[in-house]
mmCIF file of C-alpha atoms (C1' of nucleotides) and ligand atoms in Angstrom:
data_model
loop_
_atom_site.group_PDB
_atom_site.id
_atom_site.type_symbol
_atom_site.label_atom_id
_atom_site.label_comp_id
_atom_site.label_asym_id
_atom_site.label_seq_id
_atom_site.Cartn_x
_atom_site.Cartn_y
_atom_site.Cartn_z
ATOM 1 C CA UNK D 1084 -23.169 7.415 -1.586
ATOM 2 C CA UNK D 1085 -22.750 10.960 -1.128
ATOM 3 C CA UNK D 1086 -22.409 11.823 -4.479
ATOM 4 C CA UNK D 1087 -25.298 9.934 -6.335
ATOM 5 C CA UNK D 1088 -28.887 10.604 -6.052
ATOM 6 C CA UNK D 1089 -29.978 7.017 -7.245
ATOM 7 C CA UNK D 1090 -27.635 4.605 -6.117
ATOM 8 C CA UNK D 1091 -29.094 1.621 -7.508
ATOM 9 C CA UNK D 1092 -28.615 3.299 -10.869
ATOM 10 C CA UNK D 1093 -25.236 3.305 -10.191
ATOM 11 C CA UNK D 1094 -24.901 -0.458 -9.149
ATOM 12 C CA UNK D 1095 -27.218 -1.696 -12.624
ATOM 13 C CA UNK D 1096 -25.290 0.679 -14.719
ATOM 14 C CA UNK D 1097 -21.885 -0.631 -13.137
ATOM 15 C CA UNK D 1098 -23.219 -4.386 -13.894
ATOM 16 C CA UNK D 1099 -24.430 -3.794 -17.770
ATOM 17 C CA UNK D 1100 -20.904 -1.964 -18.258
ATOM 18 C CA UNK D 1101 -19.425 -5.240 -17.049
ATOM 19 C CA UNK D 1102 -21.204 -7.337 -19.477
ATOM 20 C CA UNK D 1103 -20.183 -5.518 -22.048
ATOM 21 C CA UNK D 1104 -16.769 -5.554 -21.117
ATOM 22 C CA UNK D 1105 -16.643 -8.614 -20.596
ATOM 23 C CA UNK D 1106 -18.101 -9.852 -23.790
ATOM 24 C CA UNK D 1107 -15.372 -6.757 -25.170
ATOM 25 C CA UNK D 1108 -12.557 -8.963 -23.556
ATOM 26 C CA UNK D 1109 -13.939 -12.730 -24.687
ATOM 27 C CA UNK D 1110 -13.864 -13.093 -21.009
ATOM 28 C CA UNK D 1111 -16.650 -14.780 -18.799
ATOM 29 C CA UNK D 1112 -18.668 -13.169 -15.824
ATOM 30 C CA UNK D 1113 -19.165 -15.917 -13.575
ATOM 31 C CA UNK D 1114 -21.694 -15.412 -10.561
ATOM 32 C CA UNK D 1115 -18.864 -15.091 -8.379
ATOM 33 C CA UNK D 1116 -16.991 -12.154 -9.750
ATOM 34 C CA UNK D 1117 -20.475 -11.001 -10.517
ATOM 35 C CA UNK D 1118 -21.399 -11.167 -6.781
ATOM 36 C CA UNK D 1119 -18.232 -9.050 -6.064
ATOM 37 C CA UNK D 1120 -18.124 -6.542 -8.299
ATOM 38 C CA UNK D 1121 -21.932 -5.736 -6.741
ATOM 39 C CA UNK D 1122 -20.710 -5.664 -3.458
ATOM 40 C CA UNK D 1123 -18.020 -3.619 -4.060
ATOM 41 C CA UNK D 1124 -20.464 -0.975 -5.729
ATOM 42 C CA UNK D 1125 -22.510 -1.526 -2.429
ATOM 43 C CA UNK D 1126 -20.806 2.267 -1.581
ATOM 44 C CA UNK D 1127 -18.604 4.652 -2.873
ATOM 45 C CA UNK D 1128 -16.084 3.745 -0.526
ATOM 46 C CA UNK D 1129 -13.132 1.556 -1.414
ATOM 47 C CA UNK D 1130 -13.530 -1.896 0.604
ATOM 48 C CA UNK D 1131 -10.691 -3.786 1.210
ATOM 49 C CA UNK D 1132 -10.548 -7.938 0.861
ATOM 50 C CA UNK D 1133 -10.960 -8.900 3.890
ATOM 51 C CA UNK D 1134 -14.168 -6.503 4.069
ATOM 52 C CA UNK D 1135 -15.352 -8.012 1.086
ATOM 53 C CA UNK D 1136 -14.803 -11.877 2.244
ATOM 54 C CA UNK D 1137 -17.016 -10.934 5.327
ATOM 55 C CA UNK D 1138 -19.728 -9.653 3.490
ATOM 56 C CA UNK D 1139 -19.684 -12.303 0.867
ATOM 57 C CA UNK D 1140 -20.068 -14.379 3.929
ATOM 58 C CA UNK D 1141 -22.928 -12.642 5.303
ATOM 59 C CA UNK D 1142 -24.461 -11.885 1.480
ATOM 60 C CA UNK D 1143 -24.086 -15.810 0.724
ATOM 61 C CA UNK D 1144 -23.699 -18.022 3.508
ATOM 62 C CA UNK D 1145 -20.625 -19.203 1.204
ATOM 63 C CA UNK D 1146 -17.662 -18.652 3.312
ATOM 64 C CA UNK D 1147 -14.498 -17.849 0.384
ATOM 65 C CA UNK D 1148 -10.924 -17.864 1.446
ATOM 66 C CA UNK D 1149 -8.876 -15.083 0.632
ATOM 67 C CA UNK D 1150 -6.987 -16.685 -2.152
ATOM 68 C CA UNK D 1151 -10.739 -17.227 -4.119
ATOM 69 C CA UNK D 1152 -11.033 -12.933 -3.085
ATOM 70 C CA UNK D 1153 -8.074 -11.921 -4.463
ATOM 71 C CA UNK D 1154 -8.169 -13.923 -7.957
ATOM 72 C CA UNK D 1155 -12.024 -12.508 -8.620
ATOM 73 C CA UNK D 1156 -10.196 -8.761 -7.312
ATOM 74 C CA UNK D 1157 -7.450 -9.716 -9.895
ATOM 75 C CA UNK D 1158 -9.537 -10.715 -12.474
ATOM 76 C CA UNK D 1159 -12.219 -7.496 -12.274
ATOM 77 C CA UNK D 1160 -8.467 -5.214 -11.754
ATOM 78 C CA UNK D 1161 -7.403 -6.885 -15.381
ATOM 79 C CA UNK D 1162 -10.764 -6.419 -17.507
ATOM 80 C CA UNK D 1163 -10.876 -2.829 -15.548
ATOM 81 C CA UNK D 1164 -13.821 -3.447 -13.750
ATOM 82 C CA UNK D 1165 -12.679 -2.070 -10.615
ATOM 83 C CA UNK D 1166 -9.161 0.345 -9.573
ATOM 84 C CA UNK D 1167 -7.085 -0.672 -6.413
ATOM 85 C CA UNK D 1168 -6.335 2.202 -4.021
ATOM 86 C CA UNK D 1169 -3.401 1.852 -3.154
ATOM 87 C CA UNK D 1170 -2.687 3.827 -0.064
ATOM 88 C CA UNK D 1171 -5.765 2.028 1.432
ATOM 89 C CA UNK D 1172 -5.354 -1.530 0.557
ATOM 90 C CA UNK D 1173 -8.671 -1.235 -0.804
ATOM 91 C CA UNK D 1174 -10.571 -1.608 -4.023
ATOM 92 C CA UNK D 1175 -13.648 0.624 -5.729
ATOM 93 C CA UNK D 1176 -15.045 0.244 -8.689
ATOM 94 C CA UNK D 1177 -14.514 1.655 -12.258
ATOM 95 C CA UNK D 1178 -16.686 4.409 -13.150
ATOM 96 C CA UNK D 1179 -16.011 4.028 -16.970
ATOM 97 C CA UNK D 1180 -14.629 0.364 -17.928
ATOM 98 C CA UNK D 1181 -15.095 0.919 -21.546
ATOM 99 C CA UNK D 1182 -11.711 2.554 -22.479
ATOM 100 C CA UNK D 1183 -8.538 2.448 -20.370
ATOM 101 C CA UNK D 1184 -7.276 4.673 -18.205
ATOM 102 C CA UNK D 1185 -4.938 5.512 -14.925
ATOM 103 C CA UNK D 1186 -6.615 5.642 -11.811
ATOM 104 C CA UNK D 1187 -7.315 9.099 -10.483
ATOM 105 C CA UNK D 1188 -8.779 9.095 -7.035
ATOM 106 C CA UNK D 1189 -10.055 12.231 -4.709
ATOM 107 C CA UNK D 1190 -10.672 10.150 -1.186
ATOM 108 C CA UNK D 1191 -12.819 12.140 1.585
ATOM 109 C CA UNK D 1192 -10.762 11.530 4.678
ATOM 110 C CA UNK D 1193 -13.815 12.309 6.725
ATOM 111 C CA UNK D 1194 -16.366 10.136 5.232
ATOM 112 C CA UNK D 1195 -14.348 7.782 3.084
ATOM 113 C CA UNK D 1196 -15.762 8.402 -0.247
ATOM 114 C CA UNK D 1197 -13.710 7.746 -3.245
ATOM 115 C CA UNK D 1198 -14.327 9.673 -6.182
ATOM 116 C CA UNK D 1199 -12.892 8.741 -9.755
ATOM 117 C CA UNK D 1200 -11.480 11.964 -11.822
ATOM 118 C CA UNK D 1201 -11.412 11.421 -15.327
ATOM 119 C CA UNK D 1202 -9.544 14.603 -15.925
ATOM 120 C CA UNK D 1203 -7.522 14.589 -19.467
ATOM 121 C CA UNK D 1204 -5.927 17.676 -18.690
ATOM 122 C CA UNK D 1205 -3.972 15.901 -16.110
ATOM 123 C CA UNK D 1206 -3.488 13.282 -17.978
ATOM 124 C CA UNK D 1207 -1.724 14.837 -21.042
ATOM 125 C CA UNK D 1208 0.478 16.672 -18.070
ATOM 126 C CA UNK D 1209 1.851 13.111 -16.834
ATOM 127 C CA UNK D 1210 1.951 11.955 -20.344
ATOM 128 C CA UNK D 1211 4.080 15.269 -21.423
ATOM 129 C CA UNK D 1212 6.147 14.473 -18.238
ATOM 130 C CA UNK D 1213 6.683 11.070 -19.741
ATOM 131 C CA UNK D 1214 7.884 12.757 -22.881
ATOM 132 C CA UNK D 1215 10.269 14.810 -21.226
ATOM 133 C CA UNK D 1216 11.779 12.410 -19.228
ATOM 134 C CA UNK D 1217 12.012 9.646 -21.672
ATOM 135 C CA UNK D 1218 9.981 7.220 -19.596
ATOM 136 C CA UNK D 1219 7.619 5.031 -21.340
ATOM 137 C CA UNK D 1220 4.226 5.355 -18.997
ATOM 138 C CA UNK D 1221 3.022 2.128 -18.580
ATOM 139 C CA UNK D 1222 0.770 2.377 -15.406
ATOM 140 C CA UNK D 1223 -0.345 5.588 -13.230
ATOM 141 C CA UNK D 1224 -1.949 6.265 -9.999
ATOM 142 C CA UNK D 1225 -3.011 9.670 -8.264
ATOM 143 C CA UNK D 1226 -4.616 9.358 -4.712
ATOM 144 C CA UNK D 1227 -5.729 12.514 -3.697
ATOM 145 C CA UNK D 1228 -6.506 12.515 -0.142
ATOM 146 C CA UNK D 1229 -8.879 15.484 1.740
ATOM 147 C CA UNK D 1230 -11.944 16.880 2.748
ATOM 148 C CA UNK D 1231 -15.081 16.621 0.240
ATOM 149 C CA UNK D 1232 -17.233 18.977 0.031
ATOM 150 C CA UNK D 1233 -19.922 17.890 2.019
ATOM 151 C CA UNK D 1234 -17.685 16.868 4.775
ATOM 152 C CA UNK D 1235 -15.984 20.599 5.236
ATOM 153 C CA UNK D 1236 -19.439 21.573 6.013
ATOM 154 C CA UNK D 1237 -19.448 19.760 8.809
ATOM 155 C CA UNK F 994 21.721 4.626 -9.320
ATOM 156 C CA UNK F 995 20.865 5.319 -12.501
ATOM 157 C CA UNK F 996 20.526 8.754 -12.513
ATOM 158 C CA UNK F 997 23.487 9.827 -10.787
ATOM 159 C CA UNK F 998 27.028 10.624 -11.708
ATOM 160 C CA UNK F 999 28.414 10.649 -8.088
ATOM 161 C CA UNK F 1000 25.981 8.885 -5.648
ATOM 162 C CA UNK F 1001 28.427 9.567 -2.372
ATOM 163 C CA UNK F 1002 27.437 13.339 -3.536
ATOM 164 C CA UNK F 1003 23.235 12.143 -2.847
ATOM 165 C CA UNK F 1004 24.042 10.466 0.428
ATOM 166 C CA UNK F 1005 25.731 13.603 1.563
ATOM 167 C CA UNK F 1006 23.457 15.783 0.574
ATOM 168 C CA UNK F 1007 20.664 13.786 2.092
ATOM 169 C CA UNK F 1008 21.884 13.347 5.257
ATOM 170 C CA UNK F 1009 23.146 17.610 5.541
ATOM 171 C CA UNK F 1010 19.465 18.173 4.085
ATOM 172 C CA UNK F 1011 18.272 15.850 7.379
ATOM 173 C CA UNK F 1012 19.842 17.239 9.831
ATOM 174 C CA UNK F 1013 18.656 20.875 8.234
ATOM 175 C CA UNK F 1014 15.194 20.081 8.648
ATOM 176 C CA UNK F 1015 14.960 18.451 11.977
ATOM 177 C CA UNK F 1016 17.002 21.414 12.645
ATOM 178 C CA UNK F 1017 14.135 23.813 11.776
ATOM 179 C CA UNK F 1018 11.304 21.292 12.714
ATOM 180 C CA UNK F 1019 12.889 20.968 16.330
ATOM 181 C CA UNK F 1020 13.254 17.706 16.552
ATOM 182 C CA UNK F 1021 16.192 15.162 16.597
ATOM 183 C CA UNK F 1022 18.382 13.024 13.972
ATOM 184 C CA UNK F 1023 19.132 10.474 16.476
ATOM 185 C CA UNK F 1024 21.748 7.627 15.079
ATOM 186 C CA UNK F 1025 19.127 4.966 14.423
ATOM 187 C CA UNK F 1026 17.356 7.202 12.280
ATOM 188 C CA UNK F 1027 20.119 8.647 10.436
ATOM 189 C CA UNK F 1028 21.122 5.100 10.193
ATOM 190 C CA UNK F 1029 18.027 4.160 8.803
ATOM 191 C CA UNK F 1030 18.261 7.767 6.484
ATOM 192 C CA UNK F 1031 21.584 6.569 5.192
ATOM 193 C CA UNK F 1032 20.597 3.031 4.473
ATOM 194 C CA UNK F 1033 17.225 4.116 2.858
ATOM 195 C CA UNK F 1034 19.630 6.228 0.465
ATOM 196 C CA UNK F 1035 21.791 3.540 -0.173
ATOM 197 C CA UNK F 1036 20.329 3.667 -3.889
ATOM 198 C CA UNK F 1037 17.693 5.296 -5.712
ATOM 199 C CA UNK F 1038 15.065 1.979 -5.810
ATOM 200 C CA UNK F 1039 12.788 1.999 -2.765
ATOM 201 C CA UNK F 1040 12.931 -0.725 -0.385
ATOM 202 C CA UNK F 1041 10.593 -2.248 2.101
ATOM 203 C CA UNK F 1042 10.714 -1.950 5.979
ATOM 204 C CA UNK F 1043 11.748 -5.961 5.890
ATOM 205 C CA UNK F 1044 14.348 -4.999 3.649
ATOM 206 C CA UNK F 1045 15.826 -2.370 5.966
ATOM 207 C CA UNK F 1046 15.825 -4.382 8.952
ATOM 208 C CA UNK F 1047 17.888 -7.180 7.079
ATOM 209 C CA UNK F 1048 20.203 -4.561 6.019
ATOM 210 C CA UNK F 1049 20.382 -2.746 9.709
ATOM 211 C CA UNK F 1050 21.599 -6.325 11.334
ATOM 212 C CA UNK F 1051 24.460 -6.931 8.223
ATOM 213 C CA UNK F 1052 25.597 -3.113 8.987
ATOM 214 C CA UNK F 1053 25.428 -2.724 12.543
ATOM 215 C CA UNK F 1054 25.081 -6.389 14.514
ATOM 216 C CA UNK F 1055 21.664 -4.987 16.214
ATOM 217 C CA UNK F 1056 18.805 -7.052 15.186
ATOM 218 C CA UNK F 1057 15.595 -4.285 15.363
ATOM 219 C CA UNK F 1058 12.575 -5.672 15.812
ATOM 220 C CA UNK F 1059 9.678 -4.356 13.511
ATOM 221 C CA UNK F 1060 7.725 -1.935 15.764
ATOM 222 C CA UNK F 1061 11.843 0.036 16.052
ATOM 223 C CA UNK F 1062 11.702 0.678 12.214
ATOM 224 C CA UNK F 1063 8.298 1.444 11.428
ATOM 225 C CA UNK F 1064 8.664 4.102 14.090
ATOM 226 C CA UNK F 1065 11.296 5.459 12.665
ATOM 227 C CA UNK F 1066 10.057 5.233 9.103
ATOM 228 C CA UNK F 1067 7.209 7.298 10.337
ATOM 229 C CA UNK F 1068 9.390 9.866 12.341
ATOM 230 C CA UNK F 1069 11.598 10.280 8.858
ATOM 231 C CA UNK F 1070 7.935 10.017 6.501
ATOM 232 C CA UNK F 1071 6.323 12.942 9.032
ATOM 233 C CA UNK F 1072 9.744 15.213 9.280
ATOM 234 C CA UNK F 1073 9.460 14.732 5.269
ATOM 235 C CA UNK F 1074 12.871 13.088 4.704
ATOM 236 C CA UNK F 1075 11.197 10.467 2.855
ATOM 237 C CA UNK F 1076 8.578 9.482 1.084
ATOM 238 C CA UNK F 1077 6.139 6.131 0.568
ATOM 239 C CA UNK F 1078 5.543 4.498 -2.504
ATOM 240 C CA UNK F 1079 2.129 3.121 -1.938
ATOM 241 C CA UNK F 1080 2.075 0.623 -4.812
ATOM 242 C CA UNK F 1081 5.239 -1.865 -3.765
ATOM 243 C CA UNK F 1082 4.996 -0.730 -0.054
ATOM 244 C CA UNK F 1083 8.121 0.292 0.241
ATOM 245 C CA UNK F 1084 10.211 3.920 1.418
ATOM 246 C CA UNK F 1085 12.396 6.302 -0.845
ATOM 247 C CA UNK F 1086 14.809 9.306 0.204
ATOM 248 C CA UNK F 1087 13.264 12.882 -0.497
ATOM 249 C CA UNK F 1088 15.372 14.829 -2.531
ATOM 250 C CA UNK F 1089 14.250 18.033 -1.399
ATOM 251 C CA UNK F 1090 13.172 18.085 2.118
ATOM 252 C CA UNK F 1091 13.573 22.015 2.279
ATOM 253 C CA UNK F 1092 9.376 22.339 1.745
ATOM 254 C CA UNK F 1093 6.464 20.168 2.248
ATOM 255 C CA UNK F 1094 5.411 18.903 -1.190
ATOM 256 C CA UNK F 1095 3.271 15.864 -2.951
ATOM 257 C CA UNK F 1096 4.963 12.708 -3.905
ATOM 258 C CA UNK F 1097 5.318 12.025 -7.435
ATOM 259 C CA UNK F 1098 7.614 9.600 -8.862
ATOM 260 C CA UNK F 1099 8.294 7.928 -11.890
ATOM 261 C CA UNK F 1100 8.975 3.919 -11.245
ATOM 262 C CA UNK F 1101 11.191 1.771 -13.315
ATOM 263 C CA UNK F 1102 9.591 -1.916 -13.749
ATOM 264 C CA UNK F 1103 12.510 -3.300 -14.864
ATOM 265 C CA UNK F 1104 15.518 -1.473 -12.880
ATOM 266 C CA UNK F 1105 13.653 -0.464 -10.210
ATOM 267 C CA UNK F 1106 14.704 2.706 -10.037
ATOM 268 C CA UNK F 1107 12.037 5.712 -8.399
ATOM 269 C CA UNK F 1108 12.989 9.107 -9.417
ATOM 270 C CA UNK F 1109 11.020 11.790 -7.292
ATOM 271 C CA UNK F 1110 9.121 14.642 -10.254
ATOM 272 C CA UNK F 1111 8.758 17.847 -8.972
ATOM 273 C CA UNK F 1112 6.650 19.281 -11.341
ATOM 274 C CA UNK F 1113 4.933 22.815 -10.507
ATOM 275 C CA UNK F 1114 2.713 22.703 -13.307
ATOM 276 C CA UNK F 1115 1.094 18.821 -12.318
ATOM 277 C CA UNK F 1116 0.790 20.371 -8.805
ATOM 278 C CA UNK F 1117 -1.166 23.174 -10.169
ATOM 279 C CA UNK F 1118 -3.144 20.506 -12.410
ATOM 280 C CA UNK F 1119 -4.169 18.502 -9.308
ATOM 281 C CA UNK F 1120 -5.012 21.854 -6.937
ATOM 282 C CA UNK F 1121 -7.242 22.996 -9.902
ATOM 283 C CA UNK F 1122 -9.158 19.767 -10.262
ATOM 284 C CA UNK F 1123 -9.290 20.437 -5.923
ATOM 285 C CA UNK F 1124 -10.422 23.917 -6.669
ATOM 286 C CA UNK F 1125 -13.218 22.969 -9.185
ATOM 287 C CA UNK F 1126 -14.443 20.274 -7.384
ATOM 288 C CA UNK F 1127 -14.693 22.306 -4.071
ATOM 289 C CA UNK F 1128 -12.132 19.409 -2.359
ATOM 290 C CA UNK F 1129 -9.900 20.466 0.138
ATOM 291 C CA UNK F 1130 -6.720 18.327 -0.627
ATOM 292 C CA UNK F 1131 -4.729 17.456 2.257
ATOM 293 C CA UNK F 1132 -2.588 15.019 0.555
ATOM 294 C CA UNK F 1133 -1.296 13.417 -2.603
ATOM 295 C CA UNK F 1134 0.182 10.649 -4.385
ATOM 296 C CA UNK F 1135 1.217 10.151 -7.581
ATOM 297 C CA UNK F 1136 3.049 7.071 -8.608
ATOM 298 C CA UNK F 1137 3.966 6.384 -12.660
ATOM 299 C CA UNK F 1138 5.320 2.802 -13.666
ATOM 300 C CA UNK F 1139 7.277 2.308 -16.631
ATOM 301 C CA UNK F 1140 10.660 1.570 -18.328
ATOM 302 C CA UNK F 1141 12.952 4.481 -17.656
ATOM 303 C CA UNK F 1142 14.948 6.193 -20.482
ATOM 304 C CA UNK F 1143 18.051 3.689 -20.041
ATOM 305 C CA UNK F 1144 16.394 0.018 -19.470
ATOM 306 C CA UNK F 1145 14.117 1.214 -22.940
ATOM 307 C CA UNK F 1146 17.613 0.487 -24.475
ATOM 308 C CA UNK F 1147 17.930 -2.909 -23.465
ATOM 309 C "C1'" DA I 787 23.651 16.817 41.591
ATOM 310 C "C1'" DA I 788 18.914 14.965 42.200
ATOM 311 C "C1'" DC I 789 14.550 14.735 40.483
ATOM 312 C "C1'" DA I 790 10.534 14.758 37.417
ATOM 313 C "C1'" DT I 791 9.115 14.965 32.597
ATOM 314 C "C1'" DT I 792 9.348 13.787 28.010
ATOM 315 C "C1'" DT I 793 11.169 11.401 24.205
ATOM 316 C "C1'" DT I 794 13.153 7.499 22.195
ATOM 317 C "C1'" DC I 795 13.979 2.717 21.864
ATOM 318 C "C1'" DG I 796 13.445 -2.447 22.907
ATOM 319 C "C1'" DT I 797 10.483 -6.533 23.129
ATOM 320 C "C1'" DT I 798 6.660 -9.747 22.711
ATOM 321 C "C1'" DA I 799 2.761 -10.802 20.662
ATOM 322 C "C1'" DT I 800 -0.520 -10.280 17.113
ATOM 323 C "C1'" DA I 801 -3.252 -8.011 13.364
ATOM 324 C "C1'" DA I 802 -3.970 -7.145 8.509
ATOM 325 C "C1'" DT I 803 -2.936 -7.993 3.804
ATOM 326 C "C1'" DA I 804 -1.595 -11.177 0.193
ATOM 327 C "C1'" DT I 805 0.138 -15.409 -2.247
ATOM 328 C "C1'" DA I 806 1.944 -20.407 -3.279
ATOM 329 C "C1'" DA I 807 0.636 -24.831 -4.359
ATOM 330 C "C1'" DC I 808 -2.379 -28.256 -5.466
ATOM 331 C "C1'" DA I 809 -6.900 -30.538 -6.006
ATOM 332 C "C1'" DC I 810 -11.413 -30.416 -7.769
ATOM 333 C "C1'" DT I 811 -15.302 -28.736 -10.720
ATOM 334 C "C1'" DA I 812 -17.450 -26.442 -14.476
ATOM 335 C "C1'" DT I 813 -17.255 -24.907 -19.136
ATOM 336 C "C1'" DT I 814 -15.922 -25.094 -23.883
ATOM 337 C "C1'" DG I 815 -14.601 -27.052 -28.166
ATOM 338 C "C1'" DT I 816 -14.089 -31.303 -30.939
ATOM 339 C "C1'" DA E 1303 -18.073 -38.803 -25.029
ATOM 340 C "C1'" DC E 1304 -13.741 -36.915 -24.646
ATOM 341 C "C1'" DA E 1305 -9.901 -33.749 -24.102
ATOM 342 C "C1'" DA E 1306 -8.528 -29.173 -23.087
ATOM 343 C "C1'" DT E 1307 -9.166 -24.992 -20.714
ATOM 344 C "C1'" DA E 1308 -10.890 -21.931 -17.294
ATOM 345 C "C1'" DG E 1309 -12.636 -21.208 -12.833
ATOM 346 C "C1'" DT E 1310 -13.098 -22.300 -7.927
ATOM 347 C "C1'" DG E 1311 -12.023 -24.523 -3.305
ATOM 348 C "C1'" DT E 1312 -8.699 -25.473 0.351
ATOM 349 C "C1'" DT E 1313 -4.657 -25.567 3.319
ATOM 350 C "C1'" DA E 1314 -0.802 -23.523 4.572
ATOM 351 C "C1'" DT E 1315 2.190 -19.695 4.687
ATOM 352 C "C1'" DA E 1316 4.428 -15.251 3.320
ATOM 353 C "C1'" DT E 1317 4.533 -10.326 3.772
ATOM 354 C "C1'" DT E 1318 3.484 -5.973 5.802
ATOM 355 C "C1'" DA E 1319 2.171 -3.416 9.865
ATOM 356 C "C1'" DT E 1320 0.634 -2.287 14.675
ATOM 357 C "C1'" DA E 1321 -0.812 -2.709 19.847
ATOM 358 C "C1'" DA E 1322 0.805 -2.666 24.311
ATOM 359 C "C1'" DC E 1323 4.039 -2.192 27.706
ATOM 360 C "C1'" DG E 1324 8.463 -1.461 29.863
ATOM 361 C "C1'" DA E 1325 13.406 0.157 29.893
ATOM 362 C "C1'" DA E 1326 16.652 3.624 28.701
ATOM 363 C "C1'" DA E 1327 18.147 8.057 27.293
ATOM 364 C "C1'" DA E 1328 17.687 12.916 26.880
ATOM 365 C "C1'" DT E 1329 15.873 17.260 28.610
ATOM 366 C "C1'" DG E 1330 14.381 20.700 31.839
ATOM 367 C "C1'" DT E 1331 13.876 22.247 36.699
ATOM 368 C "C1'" DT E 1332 14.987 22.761 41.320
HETATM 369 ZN ZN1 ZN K 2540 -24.001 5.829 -6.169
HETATM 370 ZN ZN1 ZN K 2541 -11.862 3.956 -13.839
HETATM 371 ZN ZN1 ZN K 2542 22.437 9.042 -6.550
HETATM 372 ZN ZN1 ZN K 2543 10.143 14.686 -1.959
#
DNA sequence: AACATTTTCGTTATAATATAACACTATTGT
DNA sequence: ACAATAGTGTTATATTATAACGAAAATGTT
C-alpha cells in the first residue's frame, strides 16, 4: 500500500469504477468476480491465481478450482478491470477502467508494489513506432522492474 | 523470416556476435548452448523451452531433459544473447548483443514473427518517467502485439 | 602427470501456472 | 411457464518451470 494514504478509498473507488463499467459493457458483476476483483485490490501488489484461490478459500470457506479463477481473471482482464503482469504470472488491478489503455507497470523489486503509469507521452512514442514500422498496435505491455522510492531508502 | 533477405546471413551473425560476447564476458559458448543459440535462431518467431527440446532430439538424437535447457536458456538470457518474451513464454535471438539494453519487440499475431525495436528515444521515454518518479529501473520489458506490415496485406 | 577446484551437464521428481471438456445452476427474455 | 443464454462447479490434464543431487568435463595448481 505504499503509495496510498487511504487504502480503503482505493478498494470502494476500484468497486464503483467496476459498476460502472460494467453497466458501460452490458455486462453483469456477479458476487464472484465481485469478491475477486476486492481481493485483488487487497494490496498494490500483483497476486497471482493460485494466491487468489487460497485466499478466496480463507475469505469464503468456498473452495474454487482454478478453472472458476481463471474465467472471473478472464472476464475482469476483458471489461479492463484488472492488467496481467506478465513477467510475474500475476494480476493487479486497473487504476482507470473507464477508457482503454496498454498496461504500463513500474514493479518495486524490493517490496513488490506495482504501480500503473498512465504516461501519454510514452504512449504516442510506441504508437509513432507503430507508424514507422507499419505495424498495426493492437495490444502493449511495459514492465518496468526496480527499486521504488521508498525501498532505495532502505 | 519475414524481415530478412538472407536469413543464413542472421544465423551467422548471431552465432560470431555469441561467441564475441562470452568472449568479453569470460565465459564459455559450449556446444549445447550454441546448439541451443543456433536453434533459437532458426527463425525470427520465438519459441518455447518445450519447443526447443523437441527440436534438440530431431537435430541431434540427445533427448535433454528440462532442467538441461532452462539452464542454458538462462546462461544465453544472462550473457544477453537472447531475450524473453514474457507474454507467450517463450525465447528470441538478440540482435545486438554488443551492449546491455531493454527488450522491446513488436509481435506479429498472425505470423508470429518478433522483431526486436531498438529505439533510443522510447528508452529515454521510460528512464524519464524513472527519473520523475524517483524509480530506480533495473529492468524492462516492452512487448507490442499486432499485425506486422506484410500479414496487414492479407 | 596427479590432484583439487570449479563449471557444466544429466537425471528424477515435483512445483507452479493454465486450460479442456462437460455438467449443473442462475438469470434473462418471451 | 418455457426456452435461451450466461455463469459456475468439477474432474482431469496440459504447459511451463524448478529443486536437488550426482556424474562428467574443464581449469588451475603442484
Ligand atoms: Zn491503496
Ligand atoms: Zn489500467
Ligand atoms: Zn533473418
Ligand atoms: Zn536485444
Amino acid at each position: 500500500m505504499s503509495q496510498c494514504k487511504n487504502h480503503q478509498h482505493c478498494i470502494d473507488t476500484a468497486i464503483s469504477n467496476a459498476l460502472l463499467a460494467c453497466q458501460e459493457a452490458n455486462v453483469r458483476l456477479t458476487p464472484l468476480r465481485e469478491q475477486l476483483l476486492k481481493l485483488i485490490w487487497k494490496s498494490h501488489q500483483p497476486l497471482g491465481a493460485y494466491d487468489l484461490i487460497e485466499m478466496l478459500a480463507e475469505v469464503s470457506e468456498r473452495c474454487i478450482a482454478p478453472p472458476t479463477v481463471y474465467r472471473t481473471l478472464n472476464f475482469l482482464l476483458n471489461v479492463g478491470l484488472i492488467h496481467r503482469i506478465n513477467s510475474l504470472n500475476a494480476f493487479i488491478g486497473c487504476t482507470d477502467p473507464s477508457t482503454r489503455h496498454p498496461s504500463y507497470f513500474l514493479i518495486c523489486t524490493e517490496c513488490q508494489t506495482a504501480t500503473e503509469c498512465h504516461n501519454d507521452s510514452l504512449r504516442q512514442q510506441v504508437s509513432h513506432i507503430g507508424t514507422q514500422t507499419g505495424f498495426r498496435i493492437q495490444q502493449q505491455w511495459l514492465e518496468v522492474l526496480g527499486l521504488c522510492q521508498n525501498c532505495q531508502k532502505l
